[in-house]
């Protein structure tokens, strides 16, 4: 079971790298769906192992909102964006970005290292560093990408990372908190999706990185 | 019971505003009555007998709770919520008419929902739920920030949502680690009260990591440097009544969460949480003071002043000790009432002159005495001139810090406050006095805007010279909640 979870975790961090390095929007969105499925798989494995009913709920909620509802929502709101065949513009080139992302993952591991020494099951040892890596690399993706939808996927990746860590370290959170968090992620996707559509209509582009009329002189 | 009522009122008002649809006046009336009721109820909760006897009110089977610190934030949110509604009545009408925008009814729905999320932050007792409430304050206000629907407003809204959601994800992992630490230490409820009780039994490594991430995460939302870049944009592009809410109280609700954690960590030797708070606070106050000097837009001027004030509060809370904590709660109150007034004055100026540029506004006191006097009053009060509340709170923080022997920190803080004072007064002075550029067609300020200015001016003028005894009592006990 532990090895299966480690496999899911390893694939998860690969999808996170993909969010930084992939050149096309539709590929990033597919990766995000895969990432969410892997999160659900990990939650399922942990649920079976610890016998916690909450984790099954998390797995179900993750599949329902992140793998089905959010992609559907984004397709409805932003289909022209998703099917754009152009390359995503970024601040640094892709190899450099990936190298920095790898460095950040190692950094994330060392930030949680003191916690692993105090209390850790085998699952926490896998999920916490990987989740933390997802958060840090997701934040990096937001700063690197100059377009709206990839930035949104960066935020959602950060949330996924937090949940990846959360299912191992806080498996008994009240169910209402998990429900509310799933709802919250859905609202993030809805609000940013709507906002992106409005920016596209009003400004004619979704390269939010190029919007720089507001700054200090 | 009262606690759930406070949350129910804006929910009902939002529903009513949604039902009324195109009859914008009905939606506005529902909001006005709702916010007034919420404010009166908050006054009742804060000064009522129940809080006085137990020091804490519980509601909804432990999901809601209210002690003096929550009551203070609740009171401020509901007060600014009411005055901002009053100001919105005239402002949104004029803005919609002038720019041909659609949807005042939608504005009122969003306004009520935003207010609901902000009222929920101090009242929720479960830490995980508080995180969700703070996140919702962002998500429910995004379209208020982008209300004017021009490229600048949408850019500001985008930066706002992306950066604060990024912060929220960092805060989420902090909250989860906090929960993990609490579980590892044995028992205890995952509420503010439970955490403070269990604090000394939790391993310091958990607390420190959790606090670090929550400080970064919610610090982003409170506008702490270097993650403040969204704040001047959002707080300058939103409609002025929304700015008053964003700058006056939304930042405070984010800071409230950080302040709540401080007493959980005070027992750790060396008090790392205090040190981090003081450093972040000083950096924010300093950077904001220098950035203030070069602004070209008067709403950005007030936005940078918000960053400065958040820094000062964090420094005071981090230094610790009863006197500094009292200064911090006093500053929270002074900031909320004064900054919201400043944004009303800025909104009135914007309505009259039609420009946000400092350079093009001259001789405001002749063009419009009401706006001119308000802007001058607001500028003096927020910059910290005596005899206004901000002066007294900053003075008491400086005094407390000196008494405790933090000479370097207080010296720097005083320097930053002085720089910010000069920066604000220099710009405001230029705008209020001098020769008006050309004879513009006389514009009469909507009566509700003037009324909002009058109501909001009462605490600004009064609290510097006279603090009612019950309010002082609340501030003192709220300060007590910041320490162990």
PDB file of N, CA, C and O in Angstrom, chain B residues 349-389:
ATOM      1  N   UNK B 349     -14.170  63.373  -3.492  1.00  0.00           N
ATOM      2  CA  UNK B 349     -13.277  64.144  -4.353  1.00  0.00           C
ATOM      3  C   UNK B 349     -13.333  63.637  -5.782  1.00  0.00           C
ATOM      4  O   UNK B 349     -13.385  64.410  -6.744  1.00  0.00           O
ATOM      5  N   UNK B 350     -13.360  62.294  -5.913  1.00  0.00           N
ATOM      6  CA  UNK B 350     -13.404  61.694  -7.242  1.00  0.00           C
ATOM      7  C   UNK B 350     -14.708  62.054  -7.954  1.00  0.00           C
ATOM      8  O   UNK B 350     -14.720  62.353  -9.147  1.00  0.00           O
ATOM      9  N   UNK B 351     -15.812  62.064  -7.206  1.00  0.00           N
ATOM     10  CA  UNK B 351     -17.098  62.422  -7.818  1.00  0.00           C
ATOM     11  C   UNK B 351     -17.064  63.863  -8.320  1.00  0.00           C
ATOM     12  O   UNK B 351     -17.592  64.180  -9.381  1.00  0.00           O
ATOM     13  N   UNK B 352     -16.426  64.744  -7.538  1.00  0.00           N
ATOM     14  CA  UNK B 352     -16.453  66.162  -7.872  1.00  0.00           C
ATOM     15  C   UNK B 352     -15.476  66.499  -8.994  1.00  0.00           C
ATOM     16  O   UNK B 352     -15.820  67.202  -9.938  1.00  0.00           O
ATOM     17  N   UNK B 353     -14.247  65.958  -8.894  1.00  0.00           N
ATOM     18  CA  UNK B 353     -13.229  66.353  -9.861  1.00  0.00           C
ATOM     19  C   UNK B 353     -13.162  65.407 -11.047  1.00  0.00           C
ATOM     20  O   UNK B 353     -12.681  65.794 -12.105  1.00  0.00           O
ATOM     21  N   UNK B 354     -13.599  64.162 -10.858  1.00  0.00           N
ATOM     22  CA  UNK B 354     -13.553  63.197 -11.950  1.00  0.00           C
ATOM     23  C   UNK B 354     -12.156  62.688 -12.260  1.00  0.00           C
ATOM     24  O   UNK B 354     -11.926  62.102 -13.304  1.00  0.00           O
ATOM     25  N   UNK B 355     -11.197  62.918 -11.377  1.00  0.00           N
ATOM     26  CA  UNK B 355      -9.848  62.410 -11.638  1.00  0.00           C
ATOM     27  C   UNK B 355      -9.243  61.879 -10.348  1.00  0.00           C
ATOM     28  O   UNK B 355      -9.598  62.316  -9.261  1.00  0.00           O
ATOM     29  N   UNK B 356      -8.348  60.890 -10.530  1.00  0.00           N
ATOM     30  CA  UNK B 356      -7.650  60.344  -9.364  1.00  0.00           C
ATOM     31  C   UNK B 356      -6.270  60.947  -9.222  1.00  0.00           C
ATOM     32  O   UNK B 356      -5.546  60.628  -8.294  1.00  0.00           O
ATOM     33  N   UNK B 357      -5.851  61.745 -10.187  1.00  0.00           N
ATOM     34  CA  UNK B 357      -4.482  62.265 -10.176  1.00  0.00           C
ATOM     35  C   UNK B 357      -4.348  63.407  -9.169  1.00  0.00           C
ATOM     36  O   UNK B 357      -5.137  64.351  -9.179  1.00  0.00           O
ATOM     37  N   UNK B 358      -3.316  63.309  -8.347  1.00  0.00           N
ATOM     38  CA  UNK B 358      -3.105  64.361  -7.352  1.00  0.00           C
ATOM     39  C   UNK B 358      -2.806  65.688  -8.039  1.00  0.00           C
ATOM     40  O   UNK B 358      -3.297  66.736  -7.638  1.00  0.00           O
ATOM     41  N   UNK B 359      -2.029  65.621  -9.146  1.00  0.00           N
ATOM     42  CA  UNK B 359      -1.572  66.852  -9.788  1.00  0.00           C
ATOM     43  C   UNK B 359      -2.697  67.693 -10.373  1.00  0.00           C
ATOM     44  O   UNK B 359      -2.557  68.899 -10.535  1.00  0.00           O
ATOM     45  N   UNK B 360      -3.804  67.043 -10.743  1.00  0.00           N
ATOM     46  CA  UNK B 360      -4.858  67.806 -11.389  1.00  0.00           C
ATOM     47  C   UNK B 360      -5.897  68.326 -10.401  1.00  0.00           C
ATOM     48  O   UNK B 360      -6.805  69.044 -10.791  1.00  0.00           O
ATOM     49  N   UNK B 361      -5.767  67.944  -9.123  1.00  0.00           N
ATOM     50  CA  UNK B 361      -6.706  68.446  -8.124  1.00  0.00           C
ATOM     51  C   UNK B 361      -6.033  69.571  -7.350  1.00  0.00           C
ATOM     52  O   UNK B 361      -5.000  69.365  -6.723  1.00  0.00           O
ATOM     53  N   UNK B 362      -6.599  70.746  -7.447  1.00  0.00           N
ATOM     54  CA  UNK B 362      -6.072  71.897  -6.698  1.00  0.00           C
ATOM     55  C   UNK B 362      -7.247  72.692  -6.148  1.00  0.00           C
ATOM     56  O   UNK B 362      -8.308  72.764  -6.771  1.00  0.00           O
ATOM     57  N   UNK B 363      -7.023  73.315  -4.986  1.00  0.00           N
ATOM     58  CA  UNK B 363      -8.041  74.214  -4.450  1.00  0.00           C
ATOM     59  C   UNK B 363      -9.382  73.549  -4.216  1.00  0.00           C
ATOM     60  O   UNK B 363     -10.434  74.146  -4.442  1.00  0.00           O
ATOM     61  N   UNK B 364      -9.327  72.308  -3.743  1.00  0.00           N
ATOM     62  CA  UNK B 364     -10.572  71.571  -3.548  1.00  0.00           C
ATOM     63  C   UNK B 364     -11.495  72.281  -2.568  1.00  0.00           C
ATOM     64  O   UNK B 364     -12.714  72.231  -2.687  1.00  0.00           O
ATOM     65  N   UNK B 365     -10.891  72.990  -1.611  1.00  0.00           N
ATOM     66  CA  UNK B 365     -11.712  73.610  -0.574  1.00  0.00           C
ATOM     67  C   UNK B 365     -12.597  74.711  -1.157  1.00  0.00           C
ATOM     68  O   UNK B 365     -13.652  75.011  -0.629  1.00  0.00           O
ATOM     69  N   UNK B 366     -12.159  75.245  -2.316  1.00  0.00           N
ATOM     70  CA  UNK B 366     -13.026  76.253  -2.952  1.00  0.00           C
ATOM     71  C   UNK B 366     -14.049  75.605  -3.865  1.00  0.00           C
ATOM     72  O   UNK B 366     -15.186  76.038  -3.939  1.00  0.00           O
ATOM     73  N   UNK B 367     -13.616  74.567  -4.588  1.00  0.00           N
ATOM     74  CA  UNK B 367     -14.569  73.889  -5.473  1.00  0.00           C
ATOM     75  C   UNK B 367     -15.692  73.256  -4.675  1.00  0.00           C
ATOM     76  O   UNK B 367     -16.855  73.353  -5.039  1.00  0.00           O
ATOM     77  N   UNK B 368     -15.307  72.574  -3.606  1.00  0.00           N
ATOM     78  CA  UNK B 368     -16.328  71.910  -2.796  1.00  0.00           C
ATOM     79  C   UNK B 368     -15.872  71.889  -1.348  1.00  0.00           C
ATOM     80  O   UNK B 368     -15.030  71.078  -0.975  1.00  0.00           O
ATOM     81  N   UNK B 369     -16.416  72.775  -0.525  1.00  0.00           N
ATOM     82  CA  UNK B 369     -15.963  72.825   0.864  1.00  0.00           C
ATOM     83  C   UNK B 369     -16.137  71.501   1.602  1.00  0.00           C
ATOM     84  O   UNK B 369     -15.249  71.108   2.373  1.00  0.00           O
ATOM     85  N   UNK B 370     -17.240  70.787   1.324  1.00  0.00           N
ATOM     86  CA  UNK B 370     -17.468  69.531   2.056  1.00  0.00           C
ATOM     87  C   UNK B 370     -16.339  68.550   1.779  1.00  0.00           C
ATOM     88  O   UNK B 370     -15.710  68.012   2.695  1.00  0.00           O
ATOM     89  N   UNK B 371     -16.055  68.327   0.481  1.00  0.00           N
ATOM     90  CA  UNK B 371     -15.006  67.366   0.134  1.00  0.00           C
ATOM     91  C   UNK B 371     -13.648  67.865   0.617  1.00  0.00           C
ATOM     92  O   UNK B 371     -12.831  67.073   1.116  1.00  0.00           O
ATOM     93  N   UNK B 372     -13.389  69.177   0.475  1.00  0.00           N
ATOM     94  CA  UNK B 372     -12.099  69.722   0.878  1.00  0.00           C
ATOM     95  C   UNK B 372     -11.843  69.527   2.359  1.00  0.00           C
ATOM     96  O   UNK B 372     -10.789  69.047   2.769  1.00  0.00           O
ATOM     97  N   UNK B 373     -12.842  69.901   3.163  1.00  0.00           N
ATOM     98  CA  UNK B 373     -12.674  69.779   4.617  1.00  0.00           C
ATOM     99  C   UNK B 373     -12.544  68.312   5.005  1.00  0.00           C
ATOM    100  O   UNK B 373     -11.692  67.943   5.825  1.00  0.00           O
ATOM    101  N   UNK B 374     -13.365  67.442   4.382  1.00  0.00           N
ATOM    102  CA  UNK B 374     -13.284  66.012   4.713  1.00  0.00           C
ATOM    103  C   UNK B 374     -11.912  65.462   4.391  1.00  0.00           C
ATOM    104  O   UNK B 374     -11.327  64.716   5.180  1.00  0.00           O
ATOM    105  N   UNK B 375     -11.392  65.811   3.212  1.00  0.00           N
ATOM    106  CA  UNK B 375     -10.091  65.278   2.809  1.00  0.00           C
ATOM    107  C   UNK B 375      -9.001  65.758   3.761  1.00  0.00           C
ATOM    108  O   UNK B 375      -8.118  64.993   4.162  1.00  0.00           O
ATOM    109  N   UNK B 376      -9.073  67.028   4.151  1.00  0.00           N
ATOM    110  CA  UNK B 376      -8.082  67.573   5.078  1.00  0.00           C
ATOM    111  C   UNK B 376      -8.174  66.870   6.424  1.00  0.00           C
ATOM    112  O   UNK B 376      -7.160  66.448   7.001  1.00  0.00           O
ATOM    113  N   UNK B 377      -9.405  66.731   6.901  1.00  0.00           N
ATOM    114  CA  UNK B 377      -9.649  66.069   8.186  1.00  0.00           C
ATOM    115  C   UNK B 377      -9.139  64.628   8.138  1.00  0.00           C
ATOM    116  O   UNK B 377      -8.407  64.173   9.026  1.00  0.00           O
ATOM    117  N   UNK B 378      -9.529  63.930   7.047  1.00  0.00           N
ATOM    118  CA  UNK B 378      -9.104  62.545   6.906  1.00  0.00           C
ATOM    119  C   UNK B 378      -7.593  62.431   6.828  1.00  0.00           C
ATOM    120  O   UNK B 378      -6.989  61.568   7.471  1.00  0.00           O
ATOM    121  N   UNK B 379      -6.964  63.320   6.048  1.00  0.00           N
ATOM    122  CA  UNK B 379      -5.516  63.281   5.901  1.00  0.00           C
ATOM    123  C   UNK B 379      -4.813  63.496   7.226  1.00  0.00           C
ATOM    124  O   UNK B 379      -3.914  62.745   7.605  1.00  0.00           O
ATOM    125  N   UNK B 380      -5.252  64.530   7.943  1.00  0.00           N
ATOM    126  CA  UNK B 380      -4.645  64.806   9.249  1.00  0.00           C
ATOM    127  C   UNK B 380      -4.831  63.629  10.190  1.00  0.00           C
ATOM    128  O   UNK B 380      -3.904  63.217  10.890  1.00  0.00           O
ATOM    129  N   UNK B 381      -6.065  63.084  10.201  1.00  0.00           N
ATOM    130  CA  UNK B 381      -6.366  62.014  11.151  1.00  0.00           C
ATOM    131  C   UNK B 381      -5.575  60.761  10.835  1.00  0.00           C
ATOM    132  O   UNK B 381      -5.030  60.120  11.735  1.00  0.00           O
ATOM    133  N   UNK B 382      -5.469  60.383   9.522  1.00  0.00           N
ATOM    134  CA  UNK B 382      -4.797  59.127   9.193  1.00  0.00           C
ATOM    135  C   UNK B 382      -3.286  59.265   9.305  1.00  0.00           C
ATOM    136  O   UNK B 382      -2.576  58.312   9.609  1.00  0.00           O
ATOM    137  N   UNK B 383      -2.774  60.483   9.062  1.00  0.00           N
ATOM    138  CA  UNK B 383      -1.330  60.662   9.153  1.00  0.00           C
ATOM    139  C   UNK B 383      -0.870  60.633  10.606  1.00  0.00           C
ATOM    140  O   UNK B 383       0.300  60.402  10.884  1.00  0.00           O
ATOM    141  N   UNK B 384      -1.800  60.851  11.527  1.00  0.00           N
ATOM    142  CA  UNK B 384      -1.443  60.754  12.938  1.00  0.00           C
ATOM    143  C   UNK B 384      -1.171  62.090  13.581  1.00  0.00           C
ATOM    144  O   UNK B 384      -0.311  62.216  14.455  1.00  0.00           O
ATOM    145  N   UNK B 385      -1.904  63.132  13.161  1.00  0.00           N
ATOM    146  CA  UNK B 385      -1.760  64.426  13.819  1.00  0.00           C
ATOM    147  C   UNK B 385      -2.602  64.423  15.084  1.00  0.00           C
ATOM    148  O   UNK B 385      -3.663  63.804  15.117  1.00  0.00           O
ATOM    149  N   UNK B 386      -2.133  65.095  16.144  1.00  0.00           N
ATOM    150  CA  UNK B 386      -2.993  65.222  17.301  1.00  0.00           C
ATOM    151  C   UNK B 386      -4.141  66.166  16.968  1.00  0.00           C
ATOM    152  O   UNK B 386      -3.948  67.053  16.124  1.00  0.00           O
ATOM    153  N   UNK B 387      -5.310  66.083  17.521  1.00  0.00           N
ATOM    154  CA  UNK B 387      -5.707  65.186  18.602  1.00  0.00           C
ATOM    155  C   UNK B 387      -6.540  64.031  18.099  1.00  0.00           C
ATOM    156  O   UNK B 387      -7.584  63.735  18.682  1.00  0.00           O
ATOM    157  N   UNK B 388      -6.128  63.364  17.023  1.00  0.00           N
ATOM    158  CA  UNK B 388      -6.960  62.285  16.491  1.00  0.00           C
ATOM    159  C   UNK B 388      -6.529  60.938  17.061  1.00  0.00           C
ATOM    160  O   UNK B 388      -5.449  60.805  17.635  1.00  0.00           O
ATOM    161  N   UNK B 389      -7.417  59.945  16.845  1.00  0.00           N
ATOM    162  CA  UNK B 389      -7.225  58.633  17.474  1.00  0.00           C
ATOM    163  C   UNK B 389      -5.911  57.978  17.042  1.00  0.00           C
ATOM    164  O   UNK B 389      -5.228  57.366  17.866  1.00  0.00           O
TER     165      UNK B 389
END
